Short mmCIF file of N, CA and C in Angstrom, two decimals:
data_model
loop_
_atom_site.label_atom_id
_atom_site.label_comp_id
_atom_site.label_asym_id
_atom_site.label_seq_id
_atom_site.Cartn_x
_atom_site.Cartn_y
_atom_site.Cartn_z
N MET F 134 19.78 1.93 -7.00
CA MET F 134 18.74 1.02 -8.09
C MET F 134 16.99 2.57 -7.39
N MET F 135 15.92 2.12 -8.94
CA MET F 135 14.74 2.93 -9.33
C MET F 135 13.92 2.35 -8.76
N LEU F 136 13.20 1.98 -8.56
CA LEU F 136 12.24 0.71 -9.10
C LEU F 136 10.49 1.22 -9.29
N ALA F 137 10.17 0.64 -10.72
CA ALA F 137 9.22 1.05 -11.44
C ALA F 137 8.16 0.42 -10.80
N LEU F 138 7.11 0.79 -9.93
CA LEU F 138 6.52 -0.09 -8.43
C LEU F 138 4.81 1.38 -9.80
N SER F 139 3.58 0.53 -9.74
CA SER F 139 2.83 0.98 -9.52
C SER F 139 2.52 2.07 -8.46
N ARG F 140 0.84 2.46 -7.60
CA ARG F 140 1.27 3.55 -7.19
C ARG F 140 0.02 2.38 -5.99
N GLN F 141 0.58 1.48 -5.68
CA GLN F 141 -0.21 0.62 -5.75
C GLN F 141 1.05 -0.09 -4.86
N GLN F 142 1.81 -0.47 -5.98
CA GLN F 142 2.63 -0.83 -4.65
C GLN F 142 3.70 -0.68 -4.07
N ARG F 143 3.70 0.98 -4.71
CA ARG F 143 4.33 2.35 -3.77
C ARG F 143 4.17 2.19 -2.54
N ARG F 144 3.03 2.18 -2.94
CA ARG F 144 1.91 2.41 -0.65
C ARG F 144 2.33 1.63 -0.38
N ALA F 145 2.17 0.44 0.07
CA ALA F 145 2.97 -1.00 0.55
C ALA F 145 4.06 -0.64 0.49
N PHE F 146 4.48 -0.62 0.06
CA PHE F 146 6.70 -0.59 -0.93
C PHE F 146 6.34 0.38 1.02
N GLU F 147 6.03 1.20 1.14
CA GLU F 147 6.44 2.27 2.48
C GLU F 147 5.75 2.42 4.02
N ARG F 148 5.10 0.93 3.51
CA ARG F 148 4.29 0.79 4.25
C ARG F 148 4.93 0.20 5.61
N ASN F 149 5.13 -0.92 5.14
CA ASN F 149 6.23 -1.66 4.90
C ASN F 149 8.28 -1.39 5.55
N VAL F 150 8.07 -0.29 4.52
CA VAL F 150 9.54 0.52 5.29
C VAL F 150 9.32 1.03 6.59
N ALA F 151 8.68 1.90 6.91
CA ALA F 151 8.32 2.24 8.56
C ALA F 151 8.12 1.42 9.10
N GLU F 152 7.13 0.24 8.91
CA GLU F 152 6.46 -0.73 9.93
C GLU F 152 8.90 -1.87 10.09
N ASN F 153 9.51 -1.44 9.19
CA ASN F 153 10.65 -2.48 9.41
C ASN F 153 11.93 -1.39 10.24
N GLU F 154 10.82 0.15 10.25
CA GLU F 154 12.47 0.53 11.11
C GLU F 154 12.62 -0.25 12.37
N PRO F 155 11.87 -1.25 13.33
CA PRO F 155 12.44 -1.44 14.21
C PRO F 155 13.39 -2.18 14.58
N ILE F 156 13.22 -3.10 13.07
CA ILE F 156 14.45 -3.55 13.16
C ILE F 156 15.63 -3.49 12.19
N ILE F 157 15.61 -2.29 11.22
CA ILE F 157 16.95 -1.76 10.99
C ILE F 157 17.29 -0.56 12.17
N GLN F 158 16.75 -0.52 13.59
CA GLN F 158 17.20 0.19 15.24
C GLN F 158 17.70 -0.67 15.77
N ALA F 159 18.16 -1.72 15.80
CA ALA F 159 17.95 -3.59 15.70
C ALA F 159 19.72 -3.65 15.00
N ASP F 160 19.10 -3.62 13.97
CA ASP F 160 20.34 -3.94 13.03
C ASP F 160 21.69 -2.58 13.88
N ALA F 161 21.33 -1.77 13.64
CA ALA F 161 22.19 -0.53 14.19
C ALA F 161 22.70 -0.48 15.59
N ARG F 162 22.03 -1.27 16.97
CA ARG F 162 22.30 -1.98 18.15
C ARG F 162 23.60 -3.17 17.76
N PHE F 163 23.47 -3.48 17.03
CA PHE F 163 24.24 -5.09 16.83
C PHE F 163 25.33 -4.71 16.44
N PHE F 164 25.27 -3.55 15.44
CA PHE F 164 26.40 -2.37 15.27
C PHE F 164 27.09 -2.60 15.99
N ASP F 165 26.16 -0.90 17.26
CA ASP F 165 27.39 -0.22 18.08
C ASP F 165 27.49 -1.60 19.02
N ARG F 166 27.30 -2.45 20.31
CA ARG F 166 27.59 -3.58 20.49
C ARG F 166 28.22 -3.94 20.40
N PHE F 167 28.84 -4.63 19.06
CA PHE F 167 29.84 -5.36 18.47
C PHE F 167 30.69 -4.31 17.31
N PRO F 168 31.27 -3.01 17.68
CA PRO F 168 31.99 -2.60 17.00
C PRO F 168 33.50 -3.11 15.44
N HIS F 169 33.94 -4.62 15.70
CA HIS F 169 34.99 -5.83 14.95
C HIS F 169 34.50 -6.00 14.81
N ARG F 170 32.41 -6.23 13.83
CA ARG F 170 31.76 -6.83 13.25
C ARG F 170 30.76 -6.40 11.65
N GLU F 171 31.91 -6.65 10.58
CA GLU F 171 30.96 -5.72 9.64
C GLU F 171 30.30 -7.42 9.34
N TYR F 172 29.03 -8.20 10.00
CA TYR F 172 28.17 -9.16 8.93
C TYR F 172 27.21 -8.99 10.21
N ARG F 173 26.25 -9.72 9.38
CA ARG F 173 24.90 -10.48 10.80
C ARG F 173 24.23 -10.68 10.54
N ILE F 174 23.72 -11.64 10.68
CA ILE F 174 22.27 -12.76 10.03
C ILE F 174 21.81 -12.72 11.23
N ARG F 175 20.19 -12.42 9.82
CA ARG F 175 18.56 -12.85 11.65
C ARG F 175 17.91 -13.30 10.22
N ARG F 176 17.18 -13.57 10.84
CA ARG F 176 15.47 -14.50 10.02
C ARG F 176 15.13 -13.02 9.54
N MET F 177 14.55 -12.76 8.49
CA MET F 177 13.85 -11.89 7.88
C MET F 177 12.31 -11.62 8.60
N SER F 178 12.91 -10.92 8.39
CA SER F 178 11.24 -9.29 9.59
C SER F 178 10.39 -9.61 8.03
N ARG F 179 9.13 -9.95 8.93
CA ARG F 179 8.21 -9.75 8.20
C ARG F 179 7.56 -8.66 7.03
N PRO F 180 7.80 -7.54 7.50
CA PRO F 180 7.73 -6.03 6.42
C PRO F 180 8.52 -6.44 6.05
N GLU F 181 10.34 -6.34 6.19
CA GLU F 181 10.93 -6.64 5.19
C GLU F 181 10.24 -7.99 3.59
N VAL F 182 9.42 -9.18 4.68
CA VAL F 182 8.81 -10.22 3.47
C VAL F 182 8.25 -9.03 2.43
N ALA F 183 7.39 -8.30 3.16
CA ALA F 183 6.23 -7.94 2.74
C ALA F 183 6.24 -6.45 1.47
N GLN F 184 8.06 -6.19 2.38
CA GLN F 184 8.73 -4.78 0.70
C GLN F 184 8.68 -5.72 -0.12
N LEU F 185 9.62 -6.72 -0.07
CA LEU F 185 10.35 -7.27 -1.52
C LEU F 185 9.07 -7.65 -2.24
N GLU F 186 8.04 -7.97 -0.73
CA GLU F 186 7.00 -9.27 -2.17
C GLU F 186 6.41 -7.90 -3.36
N ALA F 187 6.47 -5.72 -2.65
CA ALA F 187 5.75 -5.34 -3.09
C ALA F 187 6.88 -4.58 -4.80
N ALA F 188 7.66 -4.94 -3.66
CA ALA F 188 8.21 -4.28 -4.48
C ALA F 188 8.66 -5.43 -6.76
N ARG F 189 8.46 -6.87 -5.52
CA ARG F 189 8.52 -7.95 -6.96
C ARG F 189 6.83 -8.20 -7.38
N GLY F 190 6.34 -7.45 -7.03
CA GLY F 190 4.25 -7.47 -7.55
C GLY F 190 3.96 -8.66 -7.05
N GLU F 191 4.50 -9.36 -6.54
CA GLU F 191 3.94 -10.93 -6.27
C GLU F 191 4.55 -11.43 -4.79
N PRO F 192 3.67 -12.30 -4.71
CA PRO F 192 4.04 -13.33 -3.26
C PRO F 192 5.46 -14.08 -4.14
N LEU F 193 6.58 -14.50 -1.84
CA LEU F 193 7.87 -15.04 -2.52
C LEU F 193 7.14 -16.87 -2.70
N PRO F 194 8.18 -17.06 -3.41
CA PRO F 194 7.24 -18.95 -2.63
C PRO F 194 7.45 -18.68 -2.34
N PRO F 195 7.08 -20.36 -1.63
CA PRO F 195 7.03 -20.94 0.01
C PRO F 195 9.27 -21.67 0.04
N MET F 196 8.81 -21.70 1.26
CA MET F 196 9.88 -22.57 1.16
C MET F 196 10.36 -23.39 1.12
N ARG F 197 11.28 -24.31 1.29
CA ARG F 197 10.94 -26.18 1.21
C ARG F 197 11.17 -25.90 2.62
N ALA F 198 10.97 -27.83 2.81
CA ALA F 198 10.75 -27.94 4.12
C ALA F 198 11.99 -28.01 5.48
N GLY F 199 12.27 -27.65 6.56
CA GLY F 199 13.52 -26.75 6.88
C GLY F 199 14.66 -26.10 6.73
N ALA F 200 13.34 -25.19 5.80
CA ALA F 200 14.25 -23.76 5.57
C ALA F 200 13.32 -23.12 5.98
N ALA F 201 13.83 -21.31 5.76
CA ALA F 201 13.50 -19.82 6.48
C ALA F 201 14.41 -19.14 6.20
N ARG F 202 13.63 -18.02 5.61
CA ARG F 202 14.27 -17.22 5.14
C ARG F 202 15.39 -15.95 6.10
N PHE F 203 16.94 -15.33 5.28
CA PHE F 203 17.56 -14.73 6.32
C PHE F 203 17.83 -13.87 5.62
N THR F 204 18.04 -12.05 7.17
CA THR F 204 18.34 -11.70 6.11
C THR F 204 19.66 -11.22 6.60
N LEU F 205 20.74 -10.56 5.65
CA LEU F 205 22.44 -11.28 5.38
C LEU F 205 22.45 -9.07 5.66
N VAL F 206 23.36 -8.16 6.22
CA VAL F 206 23.42 -7.47 7.28
C VAL F 206 24.86 -6.70 7.16
N LYS F 207 25.18 -7.03 6.50
CA LYS F 207 26.40 -5.58 5.96
C LYS F 207 27.08 -4.48 6.33
N GLN F 208 27.91 -3.80 7.35
CA GLN F 208 28.16 -2.19 7.80
C GLN F 208 29.29 -2.13 6.86
N LEU F 209 30.18 -1.29 5.97
CA LEU F 209 29.71 -1.20 4.99
C LEU F 209 31.19 0.32 6.83
N ALA F 210 30.19 1.18 6.82
CA ALA F 210 30.68 2.27 8.12
C ALA F 210 29.44 2.25 8.65
N PRO F 211 29.66 3.27 9.40
CA PRO F 211 28.63 3.60 11.64
C PRO F 211 27.19 3.89 10.24
N GLY F 212 26.73 3.47 11.25
CA GLY F 212 25.04 3.83 9.62
C GLY F 212 24.85 3.74 8.35
N VAL F 213 25.69 3.20 7.88
CA VAL F 213 25.60 2.87 6.40
C VAL F 213 25.53 1.11 6.52
N ARG F 214 24.97 0.74 5.63
CA ARG F 214 24.47 -1.07 5.52
C ARG F 214 23.57 -1.22 3.78
N LEU F 215 24.08 -2.39 4.25
CA LEU F 215 23.52 -2.91 3.20
C LEU F 215 22.62 -4.50 3.53
N ARG F 216 21.73 -4.98 2.54
CA ARG F 216 20.54 -6.13 3.13
C ARG F 216 20.72 -7.50 1.73
N ILE F 217 21.20 -8.03 1.58
CA ILE F 217 20.30 -8.99 0.91
C ILE F 217 20.15 -9.90 1.99
N PHE F 218 19.44 -11.38 0.75
CA PHE F 218 17.98 -12.12 1.33
C PHE F 218 18.65 -13.45 1.32
N VAL F 219 19.20 -13.76 1.71
CA VAL F 219 19.22 -14.91 1.32
C VAL F 219 18.43 -16.75 2.50
N PRO F 220 18.03 -17.45 2.02
CA PRO F 220 18.11 -18.87 2.05
C PRO F 220 18.58 -19.27 3.42
N GLY F 221 17.88 -20.15 4.46
CA GLY F 221 18.75 -21.02 5.40
C GLY F 221 18.06 -22.03 6.51
N PRO F 222 18.75 -22.27 7.05
CA PRO F 222 17.73 -23.46 7.70
C PRO F 222 16.98 -23.40 8.70
N GLY F 223 15.84 -23.61 8.84
CA GLY F 223 14.95 -23.85 9.33
C GLY F 223 14.82 -22.93 11.35
N ASP F 224 16.01 -24.04 11.22
CA ASP F 224 16.22 -24.35 13.34
C ASP F 224 17.21 -23.53 13.69
N GLU F 225 17.88 -22.45 12.90
CA GLU F 225 18.91 -20.96 12.81
C GLU F 225 17.48 -20.23 13.27
N ASP F 226 19.20 -19.41 13.74
CA ASP F 226 17.94 -17.68 14.11
C ASP F 226 19.03 -16.09 13.39
N GLY F 227 20.73 -16.73 13.59
CA GLY F 227 21.11 -16.55 13.06
C GLY F 227 22.44 -15.48 13.56
N SER F 228 21.72 -16.20 14.90
CA SER F 228 22.70 -15.63 15.95
C SER F 228 24.06 -15.48 16.26
N ASP F 229 23.95 -17.00 15.27
CA ASP F 229 25.38 -17.55 16.19
C ASP F 229 26.75 -17.87 14.94
N VAL F 230 26.71 -16.63 13.82
CA VAL F 230 27.11 -16.26 12.43
C VAL F 230 28.48 -16.31 12.94
N SER F 231 29.24 -16.94 12.38
CA SER F 231 30.54 -15.32 12.47
C SER F 231 30.86 -14.90 11.11
N ASP F 232 31.40 -13.62 11.97
CA ASP F 232 32.03 -12.99 10.35
C ASP F 232 32.65 -13.36 9.47
N ALA F 233 33.44 -14.79 9.21
CA ALA F 233 33.81 -14.92 8.24
C ALA F 233 32.62 -16.15 7.64
N LEU F 234 31.76 -16.10 8.28
CA LEU F 234 30.55 -17.15 7.13
C LEU F 234 29.81 -16.27 6.54
N GLY F 235 29.48 -14.63 7.86
CA GLY F 235 28.69 -13.67 7.35
C GLY F 235 29.30 -13.29 5.17
N ALA F 236 30.77 -13.08 5.55
CA ALA F 236 31.89 -13.22 4.56
C ALA F 236 31.67 -13.43 3.30
N SER F 237 31.77 -14.38 4.32
CA SER F 237 31.71 -16.08 2.80
C SER F 237 30.14 -15.98 1.81
N LEU F 238 29.24 -15.59 3.20
CA LEU F 238 27.99 -15.85 2.60
C LEU F 238 27.72 -14.46 1.50
N TRP F 239 28.03 -14.23 1.97
CA TRP F 239 27.98 -12.10 1.54
C TRP F 239 28.67 -12.48 -0.52
N SER F 240 29.98 -12.78 -0.13
CA SER F 240 30.33 -13.70 -0.94
C SER F 240 30.35 -14.17 -2.33
N ARG F 241 29.91 -15.55 -1.73
CA ARG F 241 29.05 -15.85 -2.51
C ARG F 241 27.03 -15.43 -3.94
N TYR F 242 26.75 -14.88 -2.49
CA TYR F 242 25.09 -14.22 -3.22
C TYR F 242 25.92 -12.37 -4.46
N ALA F 243 27.10 -12.10 -4.05
CA ALA F 243 27.51 -11.25 -4.95
C ALA F 243 28.26 -11.73 -6.43
N GLU F 244 29.09 -12.66 -5.84
CA GLU F 244 29.07 -13.35 -7.73
C GLU F 244 28.40 -13.57 -8.53
N GLN F 245 27.13 -14.42 -8.16
CA GLN F 245 26.10 -14.30 -9.08
C GLN F 245 24.87 -13.15 -9.06
N HIS F 246 24.36 -11.89 -8.41
CA HIS F 246 24.62 -10.34 -8.21
C HIS F 246 25.30 -9.36 -8.59
N PRO F 247 26.13 -10.04 -9.89
CA PRO F 247 26.41 -8.39 -10.82
C PRO F 247 26.04 -6.52 -9.36
N ALA F 248 25.06 -7.26 -9.72
CA ALA F 248 24.30 -5.09 -9.44
C ALA F 248 24.54 -4.64 -8.26
N MET F 249 24.59 -6.23 -7.01
CA MET F 249 25.54 -6.16 -5.33
C MET F 249 26.06 -5.58 -5.47
N VAL F 250 27.78 -5.09 -6.62
CA VAL F 250 28.70 -5.43 -6.35
C VAL F 250 29.18 -4.37 -6.52
N ASP F 251 28.34 -3.53 -8.11
CA ASP F 251 28.15 -1.72 -8.17
C ASP F 251 28.01 -1.39 -6.85
N ARG F 252 26.46 -2.18 -6.56
CA ARG F 252 25.78 -0.35 -5.32
C ARG F 252 27.59 -0.32 -3.92
N GLU F 253 27.33 -1.51 -4.02
CA GLU F 253 28.73 -1.86 -2.94
C GLU F 253 29.37 -0.56 -3.89
N ALA F 254 30.29 -0.75 -4.34
CA ALA F 254 30.53 0.36 -4.95
C ALA F 254 30.80 1.42 -5.21
N ALA F 255 30.07 1.96 -4.95
CA ALA F 255 29.40 3.37 -5.39
C ALA F 255 29.81 3.40 -3.83
N LEU F 256 29.00 2.96 -2.73
CA LEU F 256 28.68 3.32 -1.41
C LEU F 256 29.75 3.47 -0.97
N ARG F 257 30.99 2.78 -1.15
CA ARG F 257 31.60 2.80 -1.22
C ARG F 257 32.89 3.52 -1.43
N LYS F 258 32.16 4.63 -2.94
CA LYS F 258 32.99 6.26 -3.41
C LYS F 258 32.40 6.73 -2.25
N ALA F 259 30.94 7.60 -2.10
CA ALA F 259 30.31 8.30 -1.84
C ALA F 259 31.07 7.98 -0.46
N LEU F 260 31.16 6.99 -0.04
CA LEU F 260 31.69 7.22 1.28
C LEU F 260 33.19 8.55 2.26
N VAL F 261 33.41 7.68 0.81
CA VAL F 261 35.24 8.16 0.77
C VAL F 261 35.56 9.71 0.49
N GLU F 262 34.14 10.22 -0.18
CA GLU F 262 33.75 11.13 -1.34
C GLU F 262 33.37 12.54 -0.12
N ALA F 263 33.22 11.98 0.88
CA ALA F 263 32.43 12.98 1.41
C ALA F 263 33.45 12.26 2.64
N GLY F 264 34.42 11.66 3.14
CA GLY F 264 35.40 11.78 3.96
C GLY F 264 35.38 11.15 5.93
N ARG F 265 34.89 9.67 4.39
CA ARG F 265 34.11 8.86 5.76
C ARG F 265 34.27 7.27 5.49
N PRO F 266 35.86 6.96 5.33
CA PRO F 266 36.10 5.63 4.37
C PRO F 266 35.52 4.75 5.02
N PRO F 267 35.50 3.77 4.50
CA PRO F 267 34.30 2.21 4.53
C PRO F 267 35.08 2.08 5.90
N ARG F 268 35.32 1.48 7.16
CA ARG F 268 35.47 0.28 7.86
C ARG F 268 36.78 -0.49 7.90
N ASN F 269 36.27 -1.28 6.87
CA ASN F 269 37.44 -2.17 6.55
C ASN F 269 39.09 -1.31 5.47
N GLY F 270 38.35 -0.69 5.47
CA GLY F 270 38.81 0.76 4.10
C GLY F 270 39.56 0.20 3.23
N VAL F 271 39.07 -0.61 2.28
CA VAL F 271 39.18 -0.65 1.20
C VAL F 271 38.24 0.83 0.56
N THR F 272 39.14 0.61 -0.26
CA THR F 272 38.37 1.91 -1.67
C THR F 272 37.99 1.23 -3.15
N PRO F 273 36.91 1.87 -3.97
CA PRO F 273 36.91 2.00 -4.93
C PRO F 273 38.59 2.27 -5.86
#
């Protein structure tokens, strides 16, 4: 997906991508430590919030009382991950979320956002074509 960003938005987006690199590396380390896991949920990082705001061209709406922003990460294969942003309880950090709950949240999001289903299918197809089947063996 290519966003039509203004020059200013593109610069802000790129700056936030670089600032979010340590978080992306933390996701990679999580899946290295827990190779049986397919999902990780964690609080959304400040650079992710700023990146999303730059892409949208406006600030995110405030969260309702007691809620927080989370990032749900799905690993398709080592080094190949997708992220979605979901609301969650403000008194949690996501560390206790099981893979089953992660899969359920991902599925619910995908039902409402068909473009994510298409993006995941395209990545799975590219993995198969590159000789790197997705971790759960599902092929497009």
